[in-house]
Amino acid sequence: MGQAKQFDPEQRLDCAVDAFWENGFDGSAMQALCKAMGLFPGSLYGTYGDKRRLFLRAVDRYMATVSTEAVETLGRGPSGLAALHRYFRNLVDGILTGRRQWGCLITNTIVELARRDPEIKAKIDLHLARLETAFCGAIARARQAGEIAPDTSPDTAAFLVCVVQGLNVLAKTTPSRQRLDRVVTTALSVLGATRPACPDPP
């Protein structure tokens, strides 16, 4: 019977998520990952496998936590327009004061690995499709509630996904709030809002 692990694998995986998020796959040496996760090499390899397998698990963890939380924001509340504003407000706040200053792990991975690793590309495609679907849902609610123009193009959701990826790249340049807010305001102007977004409930 194997000896029980003396650490929480999910908690240590979160440390790997942060390391890959900040430094990328190529920029994260195994020695640095061991230090970030507080593990000896044998424990790391025995629990997570090699660096690539660890990275795949880190991407899955990121998608199940950070990405899911962001996507769920778009589905909350009766006002689709308010959900869209809330999503982008949270994104901007994260870029300025949180871990989003490193960009987005998925966006960073698109740039670094998508063209050379089909398995990683499949994960990225799934994430982007989920985000686009969530944008479609928020836009549909806003259209149904008369918050935006009834003829708003369905392609607007794909456009907003592109805006998100651009903001995630821009995050690495230490942008000002004013610059980020201008980008978001311009992007959301394509919705043709017919009335202000409903405020978030207290």
Coordinates of C-alpha atoms in Angstrom, one line a residue:
M1 CA 0.0 0.0 0.0
G2 CA 1.5 3.3 -1.1
Q3 CA 2.3 6.0 1.4
A4 CA -0.3 8.8 1.6
K5 CA 0.8 12.2 0.1
Q6 CA 1.9 14.8 2.7
F7 CA 0.6 17.7 0.5
D8 CA -2.6 18.7 -1.3
P9 CA -2.1 18.0 -5.0
E10 CA -4.7 20.6 -6.0
Q11 CA -3.2 23.3 -3.9
R12 CA 0.3 22.7 -5.3
L13 CA -1.2 22.6 -8.8
D14 CA -2.5 26.1 -8.2
C15 CA 1.1 27.2 -7.5
A16 CA 2.1 25.7 -10.9
V17 CA -0.8 27.6 -12.6
D18 CA 0.6 30.8 -11.2
A19 CA 4.2 29.9 -12.3
F20 CA 3.1 29.0 -15.9
W21 CA 0.8 32.0 -16.0
E22 CA 3.6 34.4 -15.1
N23 CA 6.5 32.8 -17.0
G24 CA 5.0 30.7 -19.7
F25 CA 5.8 27.1 -20.6
D26 CA 9.3 27.6 -22.1
G27 CA 10.2 30.2 -19.3
S28 CA 9.3 27.8 -16.5
A29 CA 12.3 25.4 -15.7
M30 CA 11.6 22.3 -13.7
Q31 CA 13.8 23.6 -10.9
A32 CA 11.8 26.8 -10.7
L33 CA 8.5 24.8 -10.8
C34 CA 9.7 22.6 -7.9
K35 CA 10.5 25.8 -5.9
A36 CA 7.2 27.4 -6.7
M37 CA 5.3 24.3 -5.8
G38 CA 7.4 23.5 -2.7
L39 CA 8.1 20.0 -3.9
F40 CA 11.1 17.9 -4.5
P41 CA 11.6 16.7 -8.1
G42 CA 10.6 13.1 -7.2
S43 CA 7.3 14.2 -5.7
L44 CA 6.5 16.5 -8.6
Y45 CA 7.2 13.9 -11.3
G46 CA 5.5 11.2 -9.3
T47 CA 2.3 13.2 -8.9
Y48 CA 2.0 15.2 -12.1
G49 CA 4.4 13.6 -14.6
D50 CA 6.8 15.5 -16.8
K51 CA 6.7 19.3 -17.4
R52 CA 4.3 19.0 -20.4
R53 CA 1.8 16.8 -18.4
L54 CA 2.0 19.3 -15.5
F55 CA 1.3 22.1 -17.9
L56 CA -1.7 20.4 -19.4
R57 CA -3.1 19.8 -15.9
A58 CA -2.4 23.5 -15.0
V59 CA -4.3 24.6 -18.1
D60 CA -7.2 22.4 -17.1
R61 CA -7.1 23.8 -13.6
Y62 CA -7.1 27.3 -14.9
M63 CA -10.0 26.7 -17.2
A64 CA -12.0 25.0 -14.3
T65 CA -11.4 27.9 -11.9
V66 CA -10.4 31.3 -13.4
S67 CA -12.0 30.8 -16.8
T68 CA -15.2 29.3 -15.4
E69 CA -15.6 32.1 -12.9
A70 CA -15.3 34.7 -15.7
V71 CA -17.6 32.8 -18.1
E72 CA -20.3 32.4 -15.3
T73 CA -20.2 36.2 -14.8
L74 CA -21.7 36.6 -18.3
G75 CA -24.6 34.3 -17.4
R76 CA -25.6 36.0 -14.1
G77 CA -28.6 38.3 -13.7
P78 CA -31.5 39.2 -15.9
S79 CA -29.7 42.0 -17.7
G80 CA -27.4 40.8 -20.4
L81 CA -26.0 44.3 -20.9
A82 CA -25.1 44.6 -17.2
A83 CA -23.4 41.2 -17.4
L84 CA -21.3 42.3 -20.3
H85 CA -20.2 45.5 -18.5
R86 CA -19.5 43.5 -15.3
Y87 CA -17.4 41.0 -17.2
F88 CA -15.2 43.7 -18.7
R89 CA -15.0 45.6 -15.5
N90 CA -13.7 42.5 -13.7
L91 CA -11.2 41.9 -16.5
V92 CA -9.9 45.5 -16.3
D93 CA -9.7 45.3 -12.5
G94 CA -7.7 42.1 -12.8
I95 CA -5.3 43.5 -15.3
L96 CA -4.6 46.5 -13.0
T97 CA -4.6 45.0 -9.6
G98 CA -4.5 41.2 -9.9
R99 CA -2.9 38.3 -11.6
R100 CA -4.3 39.4 -15.0
Q101 CA -1.3 41.7 -15.1
W102 CA 0.4 38.6 -16.5
G103 CA -2.3 38.4 -19.2
C104 CA -4.4 35.3 -19.4
L105 CA -2.9 31.8 -19.3
I106 CA -5.0 30.7 -22.2
T107 CA -4.1 33.8 -24.3
N108 CA -0.4 33.4 -23.5
T109 CA -0.6 29.7 -24.5
I110 CA -2.2 30.6 -27.8
V111 CA 0.8 32.8 -28.6
E112 CA 3.4 30.3 -27.3
L113 CA 2.2 26.8 -28.1
A114 CA -1.1 26.6 -30.1
R115 CA 0.7 26.1 -33.4
R116 CA 3.0 23.4 -32.2
D117 CA 0.9 21.2 -29.9
P118 CA -2.4 19.9 -31.2
E119 CA -3.6 18.7 -27.7
I120 CA -3.1 22.1 -26.2
K121 CA -4.8 23.7 -29.3
A122 CA -7.8 21.6 -28.7
K123 CA -8.1 22.8 -25.1
I124 CA -7.7 26.4 -26.2
D125 CA -10.4 26.0 -28.9
L126 CA -12.8 24.6 -26.3
H127 CA -12.1 27.6 -24.0
L128 CA -12.7 30.1 -26.8
A129 CA -15.9 28.4 -27.9
R130 CA -17.2 28.5 -24.3
L131 CA -16.4 32.2 -24.0
E132 CA -18.1 32.9 -27.3
T133 CA -21.2 31.0 -26.3
A134 CA -21.3 32.9 -23.0
F135 CA -21.1 36.2 -24.9
C136 CA -23.9 35.0 -27.2
G137 CA -26.1 34.3 -24.2
A138 CA -25.5 37.7 -22.7
I139 CA -26.2 39.5 -26.0
A140 CA -29.4 37.5 -26.5
R141 CA -30.7 38.5 -23.1
A142 CA -29.8 42.1 -23.8
R143 CA -31.5 42.0 -27.1
Q144 CA -34.6 40.3 -25.7
A145 CA -34.8 42.9 -22.9
G146 CA -34.6 45.8 -25.4
E147 CA -31.2 46.9 -24.0
I148 CA -29.5 46.8 -27.3
A149 CA -30.5 47.1 -30.9
P150 CA -32.6 44.1 -32.0
D151 CA -30.5 43.7 -35.2
T152 CA -27.2 43.3 -33.3
S153 CA -25.2 40.8 -35.3
P154 CA -24.5 37.4 -33.8
D155 CA -20.9 37.9 -35.0
T156 CA -20.6 40.5 -32.2
A157 CA -19.8 37.6 -29.7
A158 CA -16.8 36.5 -31.8
F159 CA -15.7 40.1 -32.0
L160 CA -15.8 40.5 -28.2
V161 CA -13.8 37.3 -27.8
C162 CA -11.1 39.0 -30.0
V163 CA -11.3 42.1 -27.8
V164 CA -10.7 40.0 -24.7
Q165 CA -7.7 38.4 -26.2
G166 CA -6.3 41.8 -27.2
L167 CA -6.8 43.2 -23.7
N168 CA -5.0 40.1 -22.3
V169 CA -2.0 40.9 -24.5
L170 CA -2.2 44.6 -23.7
A171 CA -2.1 43.7 -20.0
K172 CA 1.6 42.8 -20.3
T173 CA 2.4 46.5 -21.2
T174 CA 1.2 47.8 -17.8
P175 CA -1.6 49.9 -19.4
S176 CA -3.5 52.7 -17.5
R177 CA -7.1 52.3 -16.5
Q178 CA -8.0 55.1 -18.8
R179 CA -6.6 53.3 -21.8
L180 CA -8.3 50.0 -20.9
D181 CA -11.6 51.7 -20.3
R182 CA -11.4 53.4 -23.7
V183 CA -10.9 50.1 -25.4
V184 CA -13.8 48.5 -23.6
T185 CA -16.1 51.5 -24.2
T186 CA -15.3 51.4 -27.9
A187 CA -15.8 47.7 -28.1
L188 CA -19.2 47.7 -26.4
S189 CA -20.4 50.6 -28.5
V190 CA -20.9 48.2 -31.3
L191 CA -23.9 46.8 -29.3
G192 CA -25.9 49.9 -30.0
A193 CA -27.2 50.1 -26.4
T194 CA -30.7 51.7 -26.4
R195 CA -30.6 52.3 -22.6
P196 CA -28.0 52.2 -19.8
A197 CA -27.1 48.8 -18.3
C198 CA -29.1 47.9 -15.2
P199 CA -27.0 48.4 -12.1
D200 CA -25.7 45.3 -10.2
P201 CA -27.9 44.4 -7.3
P202 CA -26.6 45.5 -3.9

